[in-house]
Amino acid sequence: MKFATKAVHAGVVPDPTTGAIMTPIYQTSTYVQDSPGKHKGYEYARTQNPTRDALQASLAALENGKYALCFASGMAAIDTVMKTLNPNDEVIATNDLYGGTYRLFVRVFEKFGIKFRFVPMQNAPELAKHFTPQTKLLWIETPTNPLLNIIDIEHVSQIAHAHGAKVVVDNTFASPYLQNPLNLGADLVMHSVTKYIAGHSDVVMGALVTNDEEWAGQLKFLQNAAGAVPAPMDCFLVLRGIKTLHLRMKAHCENGEIIAQFLAAHPKVGQVWWPGFAHHPNHEIAKKQMRGFGGMISFTLKNDSVADAIRFMESLQVFSLAESLGGVESLCGHPATMTHASIPKEERQKAGLRDSLIRLSVGIEDPQDLCDDLKQALASI
Ligand SMILES: *Cc1c(COP(=O)(O)O)cnc(C)c1O
C-alpha cells in the first residue's frame, strides 16, 4: 500500500460490535473476564487498550515496521529505550540534539552509570573512532534540531552495526512521510508524536517502531512495567490527525520552500538553514534519504543581534511565538531560551547554536500571508 492509503486506513478496522467506521475511544481502565484468566485479550488498560492498539498498528505501517508502541510523551518513549541499557553501557549521540533528550541522557541516565558521547555525525568516517566494546547504541536525529544538519542514516548504521551497536533515529522532524529510517538500516525509530504525526498541537505523545522482535518485547515489557502510556482520547486524536498526514506534510514542504527562499533573499537576514538549498552542506544526503525537505527553517539576522531577534519574534502576528513544532499553524521559537535552554551555553556554542538563532515551524496557512508577516516583522527592526 502507498503512504496516503496507509495514512487513511492502516490499523483502523470497523468496530466489531457496532460497525462504527472510526475506532471508538475505549475509555476504560479494566475489562470484564468470563472466568479468571479467560478474557478477550484485554485485562487492564496500562497493558492493552483497543484505541491504542489501532494507533500502534497505524504507526507500524507508516514506518514500515512490525512493532509499534505508544507512550505518554516523546520523552517517555526515549526514557523507555534507555531503560533497556545497563550500567557501563555507552551511547554515542548526535551533538546537535533536542534539548530534552540531552537533559534526560546527562542528568538522569548518567547517574545510573550509562555513558554518553555527543559527536557531530555529518562526517561519517570520523564517527568510527568513538566506538568502544561498551557502545550499545547510536542515537541520531536527522534533520537535527535546530540546525537542520542531515546525517546519512544508511552510512552511520553500517558503521554502528560493524561495531555491534544498534541505531535509533529520532524521526520527529521528518515524519514517516518524508523518511523511513528502518528502510535505511536503523533498528528503531522514535517519534515525538506531539509534532507532525498528531499535527494539530493538541496532544503530547511519543512512539517507538522497530522490526527487532526481541527489543520490541523488552520495550513492551517496560511500557507496561513503568506505565507511561497515552490516554485513549489522545490515541483517538492522533488516529484522526494521521488521516491527513500526507496532505499536511506536502503543504509544510511547499510552504517551507517558499519561506526559505524568501528569507534567503531578504537583506536583513543572515544565514538560513534549510536542507532543500543546493548549497546546504548535506543537501545530497537529504535528497537521497528524504522525500522532501520539510517545513523547519532556522535563520539568523545579518547583524546577529539578539535584541533584534527578540524584537522580530515579538512583532510576528500570523506566526505564534511558542515551543514545539509540526502543527498546522506556523510557530516561531528562540532555541537559546526555549527548546534548548536546558543545554549549557558552552555546549550550545560548541554545536554552533548561536543565541541569535530563530527557528520557524512553517504551518499550512497561505504562504503569501506567512511571507507578509515575516516581511513586516523584519521591517520592525
Ligand atoms: C519534542 C521533541 C522530543 C520530545 O517529545 P515530547 O513529545 O515533547 O516529549 C524529542 N525529540 C524531538 C526532535 C522533539 O522535537
Coordinates of C-alpha atoms and ligand atoms in Angstrom, one line a residue:
M1 CA 0.0 0.0 0.0
K2 CA 1.1 3.5 -0.8
F3 CA 1.6 6.1 2.0
A4 CA -1.7 8.1 1.5
T5 CA -3.7 4.9 1.7
K6 CA -1.9 3.7 4.8
A7 CA -2.4 7.1 6.4
V8 CA -6.2 6.8 5.9
H9 CA -6.7 3.1 6.6
A10 CA -3.8 1.3 8.3
G11 CA -4.6 -0.1 11.8
V12 CA -8.2 1.0 11.7
V13 CA -10.9 -1.6 11.3
P14 CA -14.7 -1.1 11.8
D15 CA -15.6 -1.7 15.4
P16 CA -16.6 -5.4 15.6
T17 CA -19.6 -4.7 18.0
T18 CA -21.3 -1.9 16.1
G19 CA -19.6 -1.4 12.8
A20 CA -18.5 2.1 13.8
I21 CA -16.1 3.1 11.0
M22 CA -13.9 5.0 13.4
T23 CA -12.1 3.3 16.3
P24 CA -14.0 4.2 19.5
I25 CA -12.3 5.9 22.4
Y26 CA -12.2 2.9 24.8
Q27 CA -12.3 5.0 27.9
T28 CA -11.9 2.1 30.4
S29 CA -9.3 1.0 32.9
T30 CA -10.3 -2.6 33.0
Y31 CA -12.1 -5.4 31.1
V32 CA -14.5 -8.0 32.4
Q33 CA -13.4 -11.6 32.3
D34 CA -15.7 -14.6 31.8
S35 CA -13.7 -16.7 34.2
P36 CA -10.4 -16.0 36.0
G37 CA -7.8 -15.5 33.2
K38 CA -10.4 -16.1 30.5
H39 CA -10.8 -12.8 28.6
K40 CA -10.9 -11.2 25.2
G41 CA -7.2 -10.3 25.1
Y42 CA -7.6 -7.2 27.3
E43 CA -7.0 -7.3 31.0
Y44 CA -6.0 -3.8 32.3
A45 CA -5.6 -0.6 30.3
R46 CA -2.0 0.1 31.2
T47 CA -1.2 -3.2 29.4
Q48 CA -3.6 -3.0 26.5
N49 CA -6.2 -0.7 25.1
P50 CA -8.0 -1.1 21.8
T51 CA -7.7 2.6 20.8
R52 CA -4.0 2.5 21.5
D53 CA -3.7 -0.8 19.6
A54 CA -5.2 0.8 16.5
L55 CA -2.8 3.7 16.7
Q56 CA 0.2 1.4 17.2
A57 CA -0.8 -0.6 14.2
S58 CA -1.1 2.5 12.1
L59 CA 2.3 3.8 13.2
A60 CA 4.0 0.5 12.5
A61 CA 2.5 0.6 9.0
L62 CA 3.6 4.2 8.3
E63 CA 7.2 3.4 9.4
N64 CA 7.3 0.0 7.6
G65 CA 7.9 -1.7 11.0
K66 CA 6.4 -4.8 12.6
Y67 CA 6.1 -3.5 16.1
A68 CA 5.0 0.0 17.4
L69 CA 4.5 1.2 21.0
C70 CA 3.0 4.5 22.1
F71 CA 3.9 6.5 25.2
A72 CA 2.6 9.4 27.2
S73 CA 5.2 11.7 25.6
G74 CA 8.2 11.6 23.3
M75 CA 10.4 11.8 26.3
A76 CA 8.7 8.8 27.9
A77 CA 9.5 6.8 24.7
I78 CA 13.2 7.8 24.9
D79 CA 13.3 7.0 28.6
T80 CA 12.0 3.5 27.8
V81 CA 14.7 2.9 25.2
M82 CA 17.4 4.0 27.7
K83 CA 16.0 1.6 30.3
T84 CA 16.9 -1.4 28.0
L85 CA 20.6 -0.5 28.7
N86 CA 22.7 -1.5 31.7
P87 CA 25.3 0.4 33.8
N88 CA 28.6 1.0 31.9
D89 CA 26.9 0.8 28.5
E90 CA 27.9 3.6 26.2
V91 CA 25.7 5.7 23.9
I92 CA 27.0 7.8 21.0
A93 CA 24.6 10.6 20.3
T94 CA 24.4 13.5 17.8
N95 CA 25.9 16.7 19.3
D96 CA 23.0 18.8 17.9
L97 CA 20.3 17.1 19.9
Y98 CA 16.8 18.1 21.1
G99 CA 17.4 19.8 24.5
G100 CA 15.1 17.5 26.4
T101 CA 16.8 14.4 25.1
Y102 CA 20.2 15.8 26.1
R103 CA 18.8 16.6 29.6
L104 CA 17.4 13.1 30.0
F105 CA 20.7 11.5 29.0
V106 CA 23.0 13.7 31.0
R107 CA 21.0 14.5 34.1
V108 CA 19.1 11.2 34.5
F109 CA 20.8 8.3 32.9
E110 CA 24.4 9.3 33.6
K111 CA 23.5 8.9 37.2
F112 CA 22.7 5.2 36.5
G113 CA 26.1 4.6 35.0
I114 CA 25.3 5.0 31.3
K115 CA 27.9 7.0 29.4
F116 CA 27.2 9.4 26.6
R117 CA 29.4 10.9 23.9
F118 CA 28.0 13.7 21.9
V119 CA 29.6 13.9 18.5
P120 CA 29.0 15.5 15.1
M121 CA 27.9 12.9 12.6
Q122 CA 27.8 14.6 9.2
N123 CA 31.3 13.3 8.6
A124 CA 30.7 9.6 9.0
P125 CA 34.4 8.4 8.9
E126 CA 35.1 10.5 12.0
L127 CA 32.4 8.6 13.8
A128 CA 34.1 5.2 13.9
K129 CA 36.8 6.3 16.4
H130 CA 34.2 6.9 19.1
F131 CA 33.1 3.3 19.4
T132 CA 34.3 1.1 22.2
P133 CA 33.3 -2.5 23.1
Q134 CA 30.8 -0.9 25.6
T135 CA 29.0 1.1 22.9
K136 CA 25.5 -0.3 22.6
L137 CA 23.6 2.5 20.9
L138 CA 24.0 5.1 18.3
W139 CA 21.3 7.8 18.8
I140 CA 20.7 10.1 15.9
E141 CA 18.3 12.9 15.0
T142 CA 18.1 13.9 11.3
P143 CA 17.3 16.6 10.4
T144 CA 18.8 17.9 13.6
N145 CA 17.1 20.4 15.8
P146 CA 17.5 23.4 15.3
L147 CA 20.4 23.5 12.8
L148 CA 18.9 21.1 10.3
N149 CA 22.0 19.0 9.7
I150 CA 21.4 15.9 7.8
I151 CA 23.0 12.6 8.9
D152 CA 23.4 9.7 6.4
I153 CA 21.3 7.1 8.2
E154 CA 22.5 4.3 5.9
H155 CA 26.1 5.1 6.3
V156 CA 26.2 5.6 10.1
S157 CA 24.0 2.5 10.5
Q158 CA 26.7 0.4 8.7
I159 CA 29.4 1.8 11.0
A160 CA 27.4 1.2 14.1
H161 CA 26.5 -2.4 13.1
A162 CA 30.1 -3.1 12.3
H163 CA 30.8 -2.2 16.0
G164 CA 27.9 -4.3 17.3
A165 CA 25.8 -1.3 18.3
K166 CA 22.2 -0.6 17.4
V167 CA 20.8 2.5 15.8
V168 CA 17.9 4.7 17.0
V169 CA 16.7 7.5 14.8
D170 CA 14.5 10.3 16.3
N171 CA 12.4 10.9 13.2
T172 CA 10.3 13.6 14.6
F173 CA 11.4 16.4 12.3
A174 CA 11.0 14.4 9.1
S175 CA 7.8 12.4 10.0
P176 CA 7.3 9.0 8.3
Y177 CA 6.0 10.9 5.2
L178 CA 9.5 12.2 4.4
Q179 CA 11.8 9.5 5.8
N180 CA 11.6 5.8 6.9
P181 CA 14.8 5.1 8.9
L182 CA 14.1 1.3 9.2
N183 CA 14.4 1.0 5.4
L184 CA 17.8 2.8 5.6
G185 CA 19.2 0.3 8.2
A186 CA 18.2 1.8 11.5
D187 CA 17.0 -0.6 14.2
L188 CA 14.4 1.6 16.0
V189 CA 12.5 4.8 15.1
M190 CA 11.4 7.2 17.8
H191 CA 8.8 9.9 17.3
S192 CA 7.6 12.8 19.3
V193 CA 4.1 12.1 18.0
T194 CA 3.2 15.5 19.5
K195 CA 4.7 17.2 16.4
Y196 CA 3.9 16.3 12.8
I197 CA 2.2 13.0 13.3
A198 CA -0.5 14.4 15.6
G199 CA -0.2 17.7 13.8
H200 CA -2.7 19.8 15.5
S201 CA -0.9 21.0 18.6
D202 CA -3.4 19.3 20.9
V203 CA -1.7 16.2 22.1
V204 CA 1.6 15.2 23.8
M205 CA 2.7 11.6 22.8
G206 CA 5.6 9.5 21.8
A207 CA 6.2 6.3 19.8
L208 CA 8.7 3.7 19.0
V209 CA 8.7 1.5 15.9
T210 CA 11.0 -1.5 15.2
N211 CA 11.4 -4.8 13.4
D212 CA 13.6 -6.2 16.1
E213 CA 11.3 -8.8 17.9
E214 CA 13.5 -9.2 20.9
W215 CA 13.9 -5.4 21.5
A216 CA 10.2 -4.9 20.9
G217 CA 9.5 -7.4 23.6
Q218 CA 11.7 -5.7 26.1
L219 CA 10.2 -2.3 25.3
K220 CA 6.7 -3.7 25.6
F221 CA 7.6 -5.1 29.0
L222 CA 8.9 -1.7 30.1
Q223 CA 5.8 0.1 28.6
N224 CA 3.7 -2.0 31.0
A225 CA 6.1 -2.2 33.9
A226 CA 6.8 1.6 34.1
G227 CA 3.4 2.6 32.7
A228 CA 4.0 5.8 30.8
V229 CA 1.1 5.0 28.4
P230 CA -1.0 7.5 26.5
A231 CA -4.7 8.1 27.2
P232 CA -7.3 6.6 24.8
M233 CA -8.7 10.0 23.9
D234 CA -5.2 11.1 22.9
C235 CA -4.8 8.0 20.8
F236 CA -8.1 8.8 19.0
L237 CA -6.9 12.4 18.3
V238 CA -3.7 11.1 16.8
L239 CA -5.5 8.5 14.7
R240 CA -7.6 11.4 13.3
G241 CA -4.5 13.5 12.7
I242 CA -2.7 10.7 10.8
K243 CA -5.5 10.6 8.2
T244 CA -4.2 13.9 6.8
L245 CA -0.5 13.4 7.5
H246 CA 0.4 13.2 3.8
L247 CA -1.7 16.3 2.9
R248 CA -0.3 18.3 5.7
M249 CA 3.4 17.3 5.1
K250 CA 3.0 18.2 1.4
A251 CA 1.8 21.7 2.4
H252 CA 4.5 22.0 5.1
C253 CA 7.1 21.2 2.4
E254 CA 5.7 23.6 -0.2
N255 CA 5.4 26.5 2.3
G256 CA 8.8 25.7 3.8
E257 CA 10.4 26.1 0.4
I258 CA 8.7 29.4 -0.3
I259 CA 9.6 30.8 3.2
A260 CA 13.2 29.6 2.9
Q261 CA 13.7 31.3 -0.5
F262 CA 12.0 34.5 0.9
L263 CA 14.3 34.6 3.9
A264 CA 17.5 33.9 1.8
A265 CA 16.6 36.8 -0.4
H266 CA 15.9 39.3 2.4
P267 CA 18.6 41.9 3.0
K268 CA 18.2 41.8 6.8
V269 CA 18.6 38.0 7.0
G270 CA 22.0 36.4 7.7
Q271 CA 22.3 32.7 7.3
V272 CA 19.3 30.4 6.6
W273 CA 19.4 26.7 7.4
W274 CA 17.1 24.6 5.3
P275 CA 18.2 21.2 3.8
G276 CA 16.5 21.9 0.5
F277 CA 19.1 24.5 -0.5
A278 CA 21.5 23.1 -3.1
H279 CA 24.3 24.8 -1.1
H280 CA 23.3 23.1 2.2
P281 CA 26.3 21.0 3.1
N282 CA 24.3 17.8 3.4
H283 CA 21.8 18.5 0.6
E284 CA 22.8 15.4 -1.5
I285 CA 22.2 13.1 1.5
A286 CA 18.9 14.8 2.2
K287 CA 17.9 14.2 -1.4
K288 CA 18.9 10.6 -1.1
Q289 CA 17.1 9.6 2.1
M290 CA 14.2 12.1 2.3
R291 CA 11.2 12.6 0.0
G292 CA 11.0 16.3 0.7
F293 CA 12.7 18.9 2.9
G294 CA 10.1 19.7 5.4
G295 CA 8.8 22.9 7.0
M296 CA 11.5 23.5 9.6
I297 CA 13.8 26.5 8.9
S298 CA 16.3 28.3 11.2
F299 CA 17.9 31.6 10.5
T300 CA 19.9 34.5 12.0
L301 CA 19.7 38.2 11.3
K302 CA 22.5 39.8 9.3
N303 CA 23.5 41.9 12.3
D304 CA 23.4 38.9 14.6
S305 CA 21.7 41.0 17.3
V306 CA 19.9 39.0 20.0
A307 CA 17.8 42.1 20.9
D308 CA 16.7 42.5 17.2
A309 CA 15.9 38.8 17.0
I310 CA 13.7 39.2 20.1
R311 CA 12.0 42.3 18.6
F312 CA 11.4 40.4 15.4
M313 CA 9.8 37.5 17.3
E314 CA 7.6 39.9 19.3
S315 CA 6.4 41.6 16.1
L316 CA 5.1 38.5 14.3
Q317 CA 1.3 38.2 14.0
V318 CA 0.5 35.1 12.0
F319 CA 3.4 33.1 13.4
S320 CA 2.9 32.4 17.1
L321 CA 5.8 32.6 19.5
A322 CA 5.8 29.1 21.1
E323 CA 7.7 26.0 21.8
S324 CA 7.0 22.9 19.7
L325 CA 6.6 22.4 16.0
G326 CA 4.8 20.4 13.4
G327 CA 1.3 21.7 13.9
V328 CA -0.9 23.2 11.1
E329 CA -0.2 26.7 12.5
S330 CA 3.1 28.4 12.0
L331 CA 5.3 28.8 15.0
C332 CA 8.4 30.7 15.8
G333 CA 10.8 29.8 18.5
H334 CA 14.1 31.0 20.1
P335 CA 16.1 27.9 20.8
A336 CA 18.6 29.5 23.2
T337 CA 15.9 30.5 25.7
M338 CA 13.2 27.9 24.8
T339 CA 13.7 24.4 23.4
H340 CA 17.5 24.3 24.0
A341 CA 17.7 26.3 27.3
S342 CA 18.4 23.0 29.1
I343 CA 21.7 22.7 27.2
P344 CA 24.6 24.7 28.8
K345 CA 25.6 27.7 26.8
E346 CA 29.2 26.3 26.2
E347 CA 27.7 23.1 24.8
R348 CA 25.2 25.1 22.6
Q349 CA 28.1 27.2 21.2
K350 CA 30.2 24.1 20.6
A351 CA 27.3 22.8 18.4
G352 CA 27.1 26.1 16.6
L353 CA 23.8 27.2 18.1
R354 CA 24.0 30.9 18.3
D355 CA 21.9 32.9 20.8
S356 CA 20.5 35.0 17.9
L357 CA 19.2 31.9 16.1
I358 CA 15.4 31.9 15.2
R359 CA 13.6 28.7 14.4
L360 CA 10.4 28.5 12.3
S361 CA 7.9 25.7 12.1
V362 CA 6.2 26.6 8.9
G363 CA 2.5 25.7 9.0
I364 CA -0.1 25.1 6.3
E365 CA -1.5 28.6 6.0
D366 CA -1.4 30.6 2.8
P367 CA 2.3 31.2 2.1
Q368 CA 1.7 34.8 1.0
D369 CA 0.3 35.7 4.4
L370 CA 3.3 34.0 6.0
C371 CA 5.8 35.9 3.9
D372 CA 3.9 39.2 4.6
D373 CA 4.1 38.5 8.3
L374 CA 7.8 37.9 8.2
K375 CA 8.3 41.0 6.0
Q376 CA 6.5 43.3 8.5
A377 CA 8.4 41.8 11.5
L378 CA 11.7 42.3 9.7
A379 CA 10.7 45.9 8.9
S380 CA 10.2 46.5 12.6
I381 CA 13.9 46.1 13.4
Ligands
LIG1 C1 9.6 17.5 21.0 C2 10.7 16.6 20.7 C3 11.0 15.5 21.6 C4 10.3 15.2 22.9 O1 9.0 14.8 22.7 P1 7.8 15.2 23.7 O2 6.6 14.7 23.0 O3 7.8 16.7 23.8 O4 8.0 14.6 25.0 C5 12.1 14.6 21.2 N1 12.7 14.9 20.0 C6 12.5 15.9 19.2 C7 13.3 16.1 18.0 C8 11.4 16.8 19.5 O5 11.2 17.8 18.7

